[in-house]
């Protein structure tokens, strides 16, 4: 259940992007990622496949690593607080560090999965 909670935003986001692909493309282009269709497709793949890897504890390192890499990219593109001022900076700064916490959780889930594999094998 904890694994599902960890990846829930990514899984829902990936499914939502899949069913609203035009909006996903527009989102990527809004952040300056071109071609938008390619970045949207990659985001969908990583969000859905990575989430399933984490949920089912199979290739956890790959799924969590992909989701962490996607999160780093999003942090740098969408939460660039260092370029903003005022309320926008405050919001982006908070979001940046919330995402950093998610990355730490992906490292932890990968570590725990590797410990489980070593102790059972």
PDB file of C-alpha atoms in Angstrom:
ATOM      1  CA  UNK A   1       0.000   0.000   0.000  1.00  0.00           C
ATOM      2  CA  UNK A   2       2.856   2.388   0.794  1.00  0.00           C
ATOM      3  CA  UNK A   3       4.383   1.817  -2.648  1.00  0.00           C
ATOM      4  CA  UNK A   4       1.054   2.643  -4.294  1.00  0.00           C
ATOM      5  CA  UNK A   5       0.769   5.833  -2.259  1.00  0.00           C
ATOM      6  CA  UNK A   6       4.316   6.841  -3.196  1.00  0.00           C
ATOM      7  CA  UNK A   7       3.682   6.578  -6.933  1.00  0.00           C
ATOM      8  CA  UNK A   8      -0.013   7.503  -7.006  1.00  0.00           C
ATOM      9  CA  UNK A   9       0.515  10.993  -8.432  1.00  0.00           C
ATOM     10  CA  UNK A  10       2.774   9.601 -11.165  1.00  0.00           C
ATOM     11  CA  UNK A  11       0.431   6.744 -12.057  1.00  0.00           C
ATOM     12  CA  UNK A  12      -2.632   8.992 -12.183  1.00  0.00           C
ATOM     13  CA  UNK A  13      -0.656  11.651 -14.061  1.00  0.00           C
ATOM     14  CA  UNK A  14       0.556   9.152 -16.644  1.00  0.00           C
ATOM     15  CA  UNK A  15      -2.915   7.743 -17.221  1.00  0.00           C
ATOM     16  CA  UNK A  16      -4.381  11.249 -17.422  1.00  0.00           C
ATOM     17  CA  UNK A  17      -1.740  12.281 -19.954  1.00  0.00           C
ATOM     18  CA  UNK A  18      -2.413   9.122 -21.977  1.00  0.00           C
ATOM     19  CA  UNK A  19      -6.130   9.889 -22.239  1.00  0.00           C
ATOM     20  CA  UNK A  20      -5.552  13.624 -22.820  1.00  0.00           C
ATOM     21  CA  UNK A  21      -2.488  13.446 -25.030  1.00  0.00           C
ATOM     22  CA  UNK A  22      -3.063  16.835 -26.698  1.00  0.00           C
ATOM     23  CA  UNK A  23      -3.056  18.516 -23.287  1.00  0.00           C
ATOM     24  CA  UNK A  24       0.088  16.573 -22.324  1.00  0.00           C
ATOM     25  CA  UNK A  25       1.823  17.804 -25.484  1.00  0.00           C
ATOM     26  CA  UNK A  26       0.720  21.373 -24.748  1.00  0.00           C
ATOM     27  CA  UNK A  27       2.077  21.061 -21.201  1.00  0.00           C
ATOM     28  CA  UNK A  28       5.495  19.956 -22.460  1.00  0.00           C
ATOM     29  CA  UNK A  29       5.603  22.774 -24.995  1.00  0.00           C
ATOM     30  CA  UNK A  30       4.563  25.278 -22.312  1.00  0.00           C
ATOM     31  CA  UNK A  31       7.758  24.371 -20.458  1.00  0.00           C
ATOM     32  CA  UNK A  32       9.853  24.731 -23.623  1.00  0.00           C
ATOM     33  CA  UNK A  33      10.298  21.020 -24.317  1.00  0.00           C
ATOM     34  CA  UNK A  34      10.222  20.331 -28.054  1.00  0.00           C
ATOM     35  CA  UNK A  35       8.983  18.278 -29.741  1.00  0.00           C
ATOM     36  CA  UNK A  36       6.143  18.204 -27.252  1.00  0.00           C
ATOM     37  CA  UNK A  37       4.736  14.887 -28.468  1.00  0.00           C
ATOM     38  CA  UNK A  38       8.048  13.118 -27.772  1.00  0.00           C
ATOM     39  CA  UNK A  39       8.434  14.517 -24.260  1.00  0.00           C
ATOM     40  CA  UNK A  40       4.786  13.757 -23.488  1.00  0.00           C
ATOM     41  CA  UNK A  41       5.176  10.161 -24.692  1.00  0.00           C
ATOM     42  CA  UNK A  42       8.340   9.718 -22.619  1.00  0.00           C
ATOM     43  CA  UNK A  43       6.630  11.146 -19.537  1.00  0.00           C
ATOM     44  CA  UNK A  44       3.684   8.774 -19.991  1.00  0.00           C
ATOM     45  CA  UNK A  45       5.980   5.775 -20.395  1.00  0.00           C
ATOM     46  CA  UNK A  46       8.096   6.626 -17.345  1.00  0.00           C
ATOM     47  CA  UNK A  47       5.128   7.540 -15.143  1.00  0.00           C
ATOM     48  CA  UNK A  48       3.124   4.397 -15.877  1.00  0.00           C
ATOM     49  CA  UNK A  49       5.894   1.811 -16.291  1.00  0.00           C
ATOM     50  CA  UNK A  50       7.982   3.226 -13.449  1.00  0.00           C
ATOM     51  CA  UNK A  51       4.987   3.258 -11.126  1.00  0.00           C
ATOM     52  CA  UNK A  52       4.151  -0.353 -11.940  1.00  0.00           C
ATOM     53  CA  UNK A  53       7.752  -1.414 -11.283  1.00  0.00           C
ATOM     54  CA  UNK A  54       7.632   0.204  -7.843  1.00  0.00           C
ATOM     55  CA  UNK A  55       4.158  -1.103  -6.973  1.00  0.00           C
ATOM     56  CA  UNK A  56       4.958  -4.706  -7.901  1.00  0.00           C
ATOM     57  CA  UNK A  57       8.529  -4.543  -6.543  1.00  0.00           C
ATOM     58  CA  UNK A  58       9.970  -5.755  -9.849  1.00  0.00           C
ATOM     59  CA  UNK A  59      12.867  -3.843 -11.382  1.00  0.00           C
ATOM     60  CA  UNK A  60      12.251  -1.369  -8.578  1.00  0.00           C
ATOM     61  CA  UNK A  61      15.616   0.296  -9.166  1.00  0.00           C
ATOM     62  CA  UNK A  62      14.655   0.998 -12.775  1.00  0.00           C
ATOM     63  CA  UNK A  63      11.143   2.264 -12.019  1.00  0.00           C
ATOM     64  CA  UNK A  64      12.183   4.390  -9.058  1.00  0.00           C
ATOM     65  CA  UNK A  65      15.237   5.652 -10.936  1.00  0.00           C
ATOM     66  CA  UNK A  66      13.132   6.657 -13.922  1.00  0.00           C
ATOM     67  CA  UNK A  67      10.599   8.430 -11.728  1.00  0.00           C
ATOM     68  CA  UNK A  68      13.396  10.181  -9.831  1.00  0.00           C
ATOM     69  CA  UNK A  69      15.027  11.322 -13.092  1.00  0.00           C
ATOM     70  CA  UNK A  70      11.670  12.585 -14.368  1.00  0.00           C
ATOM     71  CA  UNK A  71      11.204  14.439 -11.087  1.00  0.00           C
ATOM     72  CA  UNK A  72      14.636  16.069 -11.332  1.00  0.00           C
ATOM     73  CA  UNK A  73      13.824  17.244 -14.857  1.00  0.00           C
ATOM     74  CA  UNK A  74      10.476  18.633 -13.694  1.00  0.00           C
ATOM     75  CA  UNK A  75      12.155  20.391 -10.779  1.00  0.00           C
ATOM     76  CA  UNK A  76      14.634  22.122 -13.037  1.00  0.00           C
ATOM     77  CA  UNK A  77      12.119  23.055 -15.733  1.00  0.00           C
ATOM     78  CA  UNK A  78       8.920  23.845 -13.820  1.00  0.00           C
ATOM     79  CA  UNK A  79      10.179  24.854 -10.363  1.00  0.00           C
ATOM     80  CA  UNK A  80      13.035  27.153 -11.272  1.00  0.00           C
ATOM     81  CA  UNK A  81      12.578  29.335  -8.184  1.00  0.00           C
ATOM     82  CA  UNK A  82      15.977  30.972  -8.741  1.00  0.00           C
ATOM     83  CA  UNK A  83      14.514  32.860 -11.718  1.00  0.00           C
ATOM     84  CA  UNK A  84      11.352  34.035  -9.967  1.00  0.00           C
ATOM     85  CA  UNK A  85      10.362  36.659  -7.417  1.00  0.00           C
ATOM     86  CA  UNK A  86       7.667  37.207  -4.827  1.00  0.00           C
ATOM     87  CA  UNK A  87       4.833  34.728  -4.413  1.00  0.00           C
ATOM     88  CA  UNK A  88       5.803  32.799  -7.551  1.00  0.00           C
ATOM     89  CA  UNK A  89       9.272  32.215  -6.057  1.00  0.00           C
ATOM     90  CA  UNK A  90       7.774  31.091  -2.752  1.00  0.00           C
ATOM     91  CA  UNK A  91       5.481  28.565  -4.471  1.00  0.00           C
ATOM     92  CA  UNK A  92       8.210  27.228  -6.766  1.00  0.00           C
ATOM     93  CA  UNK A  93      10.698  26.936  -3.885  1.00  0.00           C
ATOM     94  CA  UNK A  94       8.245  24.887  -1.818  1.00  0.00           C
ATOM     95  CA  UNK A  95       7.416  22.658  -4.759  1.00  0.00           C
ATOM     96  CA  UNK A  96      11.113  22.180  -5.550  1.00  0.00           C
ATOM     97  CA  UNK A  97      11.851  20.828  -2.091  1.00  0.00           C
ATOM     98  CA  UNK A  98       8.686  18.712  -1.995  1.00  0.00           C
ATOM     99  CA  UNK A  99       9.936  17.037  -5.163  1.00  0.00           C
ATOM    100  CA  UNK A 100      13.368  16.603  -3.604  1.00  0.00           C
ATOM    101  CA  UNK A 101      11.647  14.673  -0.806  1.00  0.00           C
ATOM    102  CA  UNK A 102      10.010  12.396  -3.379  1.00  0.00           C
ATOM    103  CA  UNK A 103      13.399  11.680  -4.924  1.00  0.00           C
ATOM    104  CA  UNK A 104      14.709  10.702  -1.488  1.00  0.00           C
ATOM    105  CA  UNK A 105      11.728   8.354  -1.097  1.00  0.00           C
ATOM    106  CA  UNK A 106      12.586   6.712  -4.435  1.00  0.00           C
ATOM    107  CA  UNK A 107      16.154   6.163  -3.240  1.00  0.00           C
ATOM    108  CA  UNK A 108      14.801   4.629  -0.040  1.00  0.00           C
ATOM    109  CA  UNK A 109      12.349   2.299  -1.819  1.00  0.00           C
ATOM    110  CA  UNK A 110      15.174   1.115  -4.073  1.00  0.00           C
ATOM    111  CA  UNK A 111      17.417   0.490  -1.082  1.00  0.00           C
ATOM    112  CA  UNK A 112      14.694  -1.429   0.751  1.00  0.00           C
ATOM    113  CA  UNK A 113      13.936  -3.542  -2.320  1.00  0.00           C
ATOM    114  CA  UNK A 114      17.603  -4.475  -2.648  1.00  0.00           C
ATOM    115  CA  UNK A 115      17.770  -5.395   1.070  1.00  0.00           C
ATOM    116  CA  UNK A 116      14.664  -7.594   0.669  1.00  0.00           C
ATOM    117  CA  UNK A 117      16.213  -9.368  -2.308  1.00  0.00           C
ATOM    118  CA  UNK A 118      19.505  -9.981  -0.488  1.00  0.00           C
ATOM    119  CA  UNK A 119      17.815 -11.359   2.629  1.00  0.00           C
ATOM    120  CA  UNK A 120      15.495 -13.687   0.681  1.00  0.00           C
ATOM    121  CA  UNK A 121      18.124 -14.983  -1.721  1.00  0.00           C
TER     122      UNK A 121
END
